[in-house]
mmCIF file of C-alpha atoms in Angstrom:
data_model
loop_
_atom_site.group_PDB
_atom_site.id
_atom_site.type_symbol
_atom_site.label_atom_id
_atom_site.label_comp_id
_atom_site.label_asym_id
_atom_site.label_seq_id
_atom_site.Cartn_x
_atom_site.Cartn_y
_atom_site.Cartn_z
ATOM 1 C CA UNK A 559 -40.645 -47.095 9.273
ATOM 2 C CA UNK A 560 -38.950 -43.767 9.795
ATOM 3 C CA UNK A 561 -35.476 -45.248 9.621
ATOM 4 C CA UNK A 562 -32.879 -44.750 6.948
ATOM 5 C CA UNK A 563 -30.212 -47.437 6.983
ATOM 6 C CA UNK A 564 -26.779 -46.475 5.690
ATOM 7 C CA UNK A 565 -23.793 -48.636 4.822
ATOM 8 C CA UNK A 566 -20.915 -49.080 5.113
ATOM 9 C CA UNK A 567 -20.081 -47.448 8.422
ATOM 10 C CA UNK A 568 -16.576 -46.705 7.188
ATOM 11 C CA UNK A 569 -14.881 -46.826 3.804
ATOM 12 C CA UNK A 570 -11.267 -46.559 2.689
ATOM 13 C CA UNK A 571 -10.550 -45.788 -0.940
ATOM 14 C CA UNK A 572 -7.400 -45.026 -2.880
ATOM 15 C CA UNK A 573 -7.021 -41.685 -4.597
ATOM 16 C CA UNK A 574 -8.667 -41.804 -7.992
ATOM 17 C CA UNK A 575 -10.997 -44.641 -7.023
ATOM 18 C CA UNK A 576 -14.784 -44.702 -6.795
ATOM 19 C CA UNK A 577 -16.465 -44.366 -3.400
ATOM 20 C CA UNK A 578 -19.925 -45.904 -3.088
ATOM 21 C CA UNK A 579 -22.233 -45.389 -0.127
ATOM 22 C CA UNK A 580 -25.647 -47.010 0.093
ATOM 23 C CA UNK A 581 -28.872 -46.159 1.861
ATOM 24 C CA UNK A 582 -32.206 -47.946 2.217
ATOM 25 C CA UNK A 583 -35.533 -46.762 3.529
ATOM 26 C CA UNK A 584 -38.911 -48.253 4.403
ATOM 27 C CA UNK A 585 -41.352 -45.363 4.303
ATOM 28 C CA UNK A 586 -42.645 -45.048 0.747
ATOM 29 C CA UNK A 587 -43.958 -41.558 1.550
ATOM 30 C CA UNK A 588 -40.384 -40.217 1.506
ATOM 31 C CA UNK A 589 -39.980 -38.079 -1.610
ATOM 32 C CA UNK A 590 -36.803 -36.086 -1.106
ATOM 33 C CA UNK A 591 -33.367 -37.657 -0.625
ATOM 34 C CA UNK A 592 -30.357 -35.400 0.054
ATOM 35 C CA UNK A 593 -26.762 -36.263 0.810
ATOM 36 C CA UNK A 594 -24.670 -34.232 3.228
ATOM 37 C CA UNK A 595 -20.907 -34.024 3.740
ATOM 38 C CA UNK A 596 -19.540 -33.233 7.175
ATOM 39 C CA UNK A 597 -15.966 -32.443 8.164
ATOM 40 C CA UNK A 598 -14.884 -32.756 11.805
ATOM 41 C CA UNK A 599 -16.096 -29.846 13.895
ATOM 42 C CA UNK A 600 -18.259 -28.453 11.085
ATOM 43 C CA UNK A 601 -21.899 -28.504 10.182
ATOM 44 C CA UNK A 602 -23.253 -30.804 7.450
ATOM 45 C CA UNK A 603 -23.057 -29.316 3.963
ATOM 46 C CA UNK A 604 -25.649 -30.184 1.339
ATOM 47 C CA UNK A 605 -23.941 -32.042 -1.513
ATOM 48 C CA UNK A 606 -26.639 -33.235 -3.850
ATOM 49 C CA UNK A 607 -30.276 -34.281 -3.636
ATOM 50 C CA UNK A 608 -32.747 -36.297 -5.685
ATOM 51 C CA UNK A 609 -36.482 -36.790 -5.930
ATOM 52 C CA UNK A 610 -38.050 -40.152 -6.856
ATOM 53 C CA UNK A 611 -39.166 -39.075 -10.313
ATOM 54 C CA UNK A 612 -35.598 -39.505 -11.605
ATOM 55 C CA UNK A 613 -33.272 -42.500 -11.323
ATOM 56 C CA UNK A 614 -29.978 -40.649 -11.406
ATOM 57 C CA UNK A 615 -28.586 -37.185 -10.799
ATOM 58 C CA UNK A 616 -25.031 -36.077 -11.405
ATOM 59 C CA UNK A 617 -23.190 -32.988 -10.178
ATOM 60 C CA UNK A 618 -19.509 -32.938 -10.978
ATOM 61 C CA UNK A 619 -17.869 -36.017 -9.442
ATOM 62 C CA UNK A 620 -20.933 -36.809 -7.315
ATOM 63 C CA UNK A 621 -23.792 -38.989 -8.571
ATOM 64 C CA UNK A 622 -26.937 -40.191 -6.828
ATOM 65 C CA UNK A 623 -28.525 -43.382 -8.100
ATOM 66 C CA UNK A 624 -32.097 -44.009 -7.020
ATOM 67 C CA UNK A 625 -34.036 -47.297 -7.163
ATOM 68 C CA UNK A 626 -37.627 -46.625 -6.206
ATOM 69 C CA UNK A 627 -38.814 -50.242 -6.363
ATOM 70 C CA UNK A 628 -35.986 -51.405 -4.099
ATOM 71 C CA UNK A 629 -36.312 -48.337 -1.857
ATOM 72 C CA UNK A 630 -32.594 -47.739 -2.100
ATOM 73 C CA UNK A 631 -30.362 -44.892 -3.138
ATOM 74 C CA UNK A 632 -26.633 -44.502 -3.302
ATOM 75 C CA UNK A 633 -23.918 -41.884 -3.608
ATOM 76 C CA UNK A 634 -21.033 -42.427 -5.998
ATOM 77 C CA UNK A 635 -17.935 -40.263 -5.758
ATOM 78 C CA UNK A 636 -15.844 -40.594 -8.892
ATOM 79 C CA UNK A 637 -12.094 -39.928 -8.939
ATOM 80 C CA UNK A 638 -12.053 -39.731 -5.125
ATOM 81 C CA UNK A 639 -9.580 -37.253 -3.676
ATOM 82 C CA UNK A 640 -7.995 -36.949 -0.198
ATOM 83 C CA UNK A 641 -10.005 -33.745 0.251
ATOM 84 C CA UNK A 642 -13.170 -35.866 0.010
ATOM 85 C CA UNK A 643 -12.270 -37.546 3.307
ATOM 86 C CA UNK A 644 -15.236 -36.728 5.524
ATOM 87 C CA UNK A 645 -18.378 -38.272 6.953
ATOM 88 C CA UNK A 646 -21.278 -38.582 4.547
ATOM 89 C CA UNK A 647 -24.908 -38.747 5.592
ATOM 90 C CA UNK A 648 -27.903 -39.734 3.535
ATOM 91 C CA UNK A 649 -31.299 -38.436 4.556
ATOM 92 C CA UNK A 650 -34.938 -38.554 3.551
ATOM 93 C CA UNK A 651 -37.981 -36.430 4.113
ATOM 94 C CA UNK A 652 -41.607 -36.010 3.139
ATOM 95 C CA UNK A 653 -42.212 -32.745 1.332
ATOM 96 C CA UNK A 654 -45.330 -30.862 2.126
ATOM 97 C CA UNK A 655 -45.355 -32.270 5.631
ATOM 98 C CA UNK A 656 -43.025 -31.150 8.378
ATOM 99 C CA UNK A 657 -40.106 -31.726 5.989
ATOM 100 C CA UNK A 658 -37.955 -32.980 8.822
ATOM 101 C CA UNK A 659 -34.911 -34.878 7.632
ATOM 102 C CA UNK A 660 -34.428 -38.474 8.778
ATOM 103 C CA UNK A 661 -30.705 -39.208 8.648
ATOM 104 C CA UNK A 662 -28.671 -42.346 8.223
ATOM 105 C CA UNK A 663 -25.932 -42.946 10.766
ATOM 106 C CA UNK A 664 -23.174 -41.819 8.458
ATOM 107 C CA UNK A 665 -20.221 -43.238 6.551
ATOM 108 C CA UNK A 666 -16.716 -42.149 7.393
ATOM 109 C CA UNK A 667 -14.791 -41.972 4.125
ATOM 110 C CA UNK A 668 -11.017 -41.961 4.033
ATOM 111 C CA UNK A 669 -9.282 -41.405 0.709
ATOM 112 C CA UNK A 670 -5.627 -42.392 0.811
ATOM 113 C CA UNK A 671 -3.168 -40.431 -1.313
ATOM 114 C CA UNK B 1484 -24.543 -13.965 1.524
ATOM 115 C CA UNK B 1485 -23.967 -15.105 5.090
ATOM 116 C CA UNK B 1486 -24.871 -18.657 5.912
ATOM 117 C CA UNK B 1487 -26.715 -19.969 8.932
ATOM 118 C CA UNK B 1488 -25.164 -18.565 12.074
ATOM 119 C CA UNK B 1489 -25.140 -20.224 15.441
ATOM 120 C CA UNK B 1490 -23.800 -19.079 18.756
ATOM 121 C CA UNK B 1491 -22.158 -19.853 20.938
ATOM 122 C CA UNK B 1492 -20.013 -22.379 19.112
ATOM 123 C CA UNK B 1493 -19.051 -24.056 22.364
ATOM 124 C CA UNK B 1494 -20.990 -23.985 25.610
ATOM 125 C CA UNK B 1495 -20.071 -25.556 28.933
ATOM 126 C CA UNK B 1496 -22.722 -25.889 31.597
ATOM 127 C CA UNK B 1497 -22.814 -27.587 34.971
ATOM 128 C CA UNK B 1498 -25.604 -30.036 35.708
ATOM 129 C CA UNK B 1499 -28.761 -28.179 36.628
ATOM 130 C CA UNK B 1500 -27.934 -24.989 34.748
ATOM 131 C CA UNK B 1501 -29.761 -23.656 31.707
ATOM 132 C CA UNK B 1502 -28.399 -23.669 28.178
ATOM 133 C CA UNK B 1503 -29.545 -21.221 25.491
ATOM 134 C CA UNK B 1504 -28.536 -21.867 21.910
ATOM 135 C CA UNK B 1505 -29.151 -19.270 19.235
ATOM 136 C CA UNK B 1506 -29.638 -19.627 15.498
ATOM 137 C CA UNK B 1507 -29.919 -16.947 12.828
ATOM 138 C CA UNK B 1508 -31.166 -18.394 9.532
ATOM 139 C CA UNK B 1509 -29.839 -17.463 6.137
ATOM 140 C CA UNK B 1510 -31.150 -14.189 4.746
ATOM 141 C CA UNK B 1511 -34.565 -14.707 3.249
ATOM 142 C CA UNK B 1512 -35.138 -18.035 4.989
ATOM 143 C CA UNK B 1513 -38.162 -18.301 7.225
ATOM 144 C CA UNK B 1514 -38.041 -21.986 8.181
ATOM 145 C CA UNK B 1515 -35.766 -23.185 10.987
ATOM 146 C CA UNK B 1516 -35.001 -26.735 12.085
ATOM 147 C CA UNK B 1517 -33.040 -27.964 15.098
ATOM 148 C CA UNK B 1518 -31.165 -31.266 15.109
ATOM 149 C CA UNK B 1519 -29.043 -33.000 17.740
ATOM 150 C CA UNK B 1520 -25.967 -35.089 16.978
ATOM 151 C CA UNK B 1521 -24.481 -37.441 19.509
ATOM 152 C CA UNK B 1522 -20.870 -38.623 19.049
ATOM 153 C CA UNK B 1523 -20.510 -41.101 16.170
ATOM 154 C CA UNK B 1524 -24.230 -40.807 15.432
ATOM 155 C CA UNK B 1525 -26.346 -39.268 12.733
ATOM 156 C CA UNK B 1526 -28.437 -36.204 13.280
ATOM 157 C CA UNK B 1527 -31.797 -36.483 15.006
ATOM 158 C CA UNK B 1528 -34.604 -34.057 14.280
ATOM 159 C CA UNK B 1529 -35.873 -32.069 17.233
ATOM 160 C CA UNK B 1530 -38.171 -29.255 16.111
ATOM 161 C CA UNK B 1531 -39.314 -27.286 13.060
ATOM 162 C CA UNK B 1532 -40.355 -23.672 13.405
ATOM 163 C CA UNK B 1533 -41.560 -20.858 11.228
ATOM 164 C CA UNK B 1534 -41.765 -17.283 12.428
ATOM 165 C CA UNK B 1535 -43.728 -17.274 15.703
ATOM 166 C CA UNK B 1536 -44.994 -20.825 15.108
ATOM 167 C CA UNK B 1537 -43.882 -24.315 16.090
ATOM 168 C CA UNK B 1538 -44.770 -26.555 13.149
ATOM 169 C CA UNK B 1539 -43.447 -29.910 14.341
ATOM 170 C CA UNK B 1540 -41.909 -30.647 17.751
ATOM 171 C CA UNK B 1541 -42.187 -34.415 17.550
ATOM 172 C CA UNK B 1542 -38.455 -34.882 18.200
ATOM 173 C CA UNK B 1543 -38.261 -32.693 21.280
ATOM 174 C CA UNK B 1544 -37.952 -34.352 24.699
ATOM 175 C CA UNK B 1545 -41.148 -33.734 26.629
ATOM 176 C CA UNK B 1546 -39.451 -32.001 29.514
ATOM 177 C CA UNK B 1547 -36.756 -29.345 29.895
ATOM 178 C CA UNK B 1548 -36.493 -28.526 26.174
ATOM 179 C CA UNK B 1549 -38.235 -25.667 24.418
ATOM 180 C CA UNK B 1550 -37.760 -23.712 21.213
ATOM 181 C CA UNK B 1551 -38.974 -20.446 19.773
ATOM 182 C CA UNK B 1552 -38.544 -18.377 16.640
ATOM 183 C CA UNK B 1553 -39.827 -14.886 17.391
ATOM 184 C CA UNK B 1554 -40.915 -12.327 14.835
ATOM 185 C CA UNK B 1555 -37.680 -10.452 15.416
ATOM 186 C CA UNK B 1556 -34.375 -12.010 16.310
ATOM 187 C CA UNK B 1557 -32.844 -15.469 16.212
ATOM 188 C CA UNK B 1558 -34.386 -18.826 16.973
ATOM 189 C CA UNK B 1559 -33.620 -20.040 20.486
ATOM 190 C CA UNK B 1560 -33.299 -23.615 21.707
ATOM 191 C CA UNK B 1561 -33.521 -23.664 25.483
ATOM 192 C CA UNK B 1562 -32.534 -26.548 27.706
ATOM 193 C CA UNK B 1563 -33.410 -26.212 31.358
ATOM 194 C CA UNK B 1564 -31.699 -28.106 34.186
ATOM 195 C CA UNK B 1565 -29.165 -29.719 31.888
ATOM 196 C CA UNK B 1566 -27.950 -33.266 32.532
ATOM 197 C CA UNK B 1567 -24.843 -35.046 31.255
ATOM 198 C CA UNK B 1568 -26.900 -36.822 28.607
ATOM 199 C CA UNK B 1569 -27.641 -33.453 26.983
ATOM 200 C CA UNK B 1570 -23.984 -33.179 25.933
ATOM 201 C CA UNK B 1571 -24.064 -33.177 22.144
ATOM 202 C CA UNK B 1572 -23.690 -31.004 19.073
ATOM 203 C CA UNK B 1573 -26.837 -29.043 18.287
ATOM 204 C CA UNK B 1574 -27.302 -27.945 14.700
ATOM 205 C CA UNK B 1575 -29.703 -25.487 13.253
ATOM 206 C CA UNK B 1576 -30.760 -25.552 9.612
ATOM 207 C CA UNK B 1577 -32.817 -23.135 7.579
ATOM 208 C CA UNK B 1578 -34.724 -23.317 4.333
ATOM 209 C CA UNK B 1579 -36.404 -20.720 2.137
ATOM 210 C CA UNK B 1580 -40.160 -20.218 1.928
ATOM 211 C CA UNK B 1581 -40.244 -20.978 -1.791
ATOM 212 C CA UNK B 1582 -40.830 -24.706 -1.463
ATOM 213 C CA UNK B 1583 -37.333 -25.800 -2.507
ATOM 214 C CA UNK B 1584 -37.017 -27.783 0.743
ATOM 215 C CA UNK B 1585 -33.225 -27.619 0.783
ATOM 216 C CA UNK B 1586 -31.959 -27.313 4.322
ATOM 217 C CA UNK B 1587 -28.701 -25.493 4.977
ATOM 218 C CA UNK B 1588 -26.927 -26.152 8.241
ATOM 219 C CA UNK B 1589 -25.047 -23.901 10.584
ATOM 220 C CA UNK B 1590 -21.715 -24.778 12.222
ATOM 221 C CA UNK B 1591 -23.398 -26.085 15.358
ATOM 222 C CA UNK B 1592 -23.148 -25.480 19.086
ATOM 223 C CA UNK B 1593 -21.218 -28.064 21.029
ATOM 224 C CA UNK B 1594 -22.736 -28.368 24.477
ATOM 225 C CA UNK B 1595 -20.744 -29.997 27.244
ATOM 226 C CA UNK B 1596 -22.406 -30.663 30.584
ATOM 227 C CA UNK B 1597 -19.998 -31.203 33.455
#
């Protein structure tokens, strides 16, 4: 019940295309869903996050779509650039509790020029 | 505004030695989290601390691992009698006390046990 399942494991997109990464969860107590970007040898960087009271949140080229009934959320990267090539992790947590993040296993995104 | 700082960035230990990993949270942050990342894996929660208190250690192995966040100074993750399976990247994250819940990660310590 504490798992967050992420797909695909790897993704190759052409420059200018849309990258879509999906996550699903089981625990309905989760109420905070961040996405992190990680470059090799670096720590994860917080990209964007959403709470279940909204269905979509957009920041620049990054959009989170959230489907509470399906217990799924996804990250869309519009106009993907080679500099977006990194590993992306979705996560979930329960606010007001220990707030520990439960991470998906990651998606390695490659954007070809 | 300096981010989360971790040191050392790389640590090599022989089996049976002790490893000490240090984390200084962002200025103004009083919550610290430790996560472990194995190669090609996501991050796994280990422990959540506030100043002088362990809030949640449900992800910590029962033996050899301990963590503290003293009133003064950095948070320390201590691994006694390291084994090869402890080789991983250890990340620290911090969050502010204002309830925003956003966790900001440090660059990590890459531990190699030989």
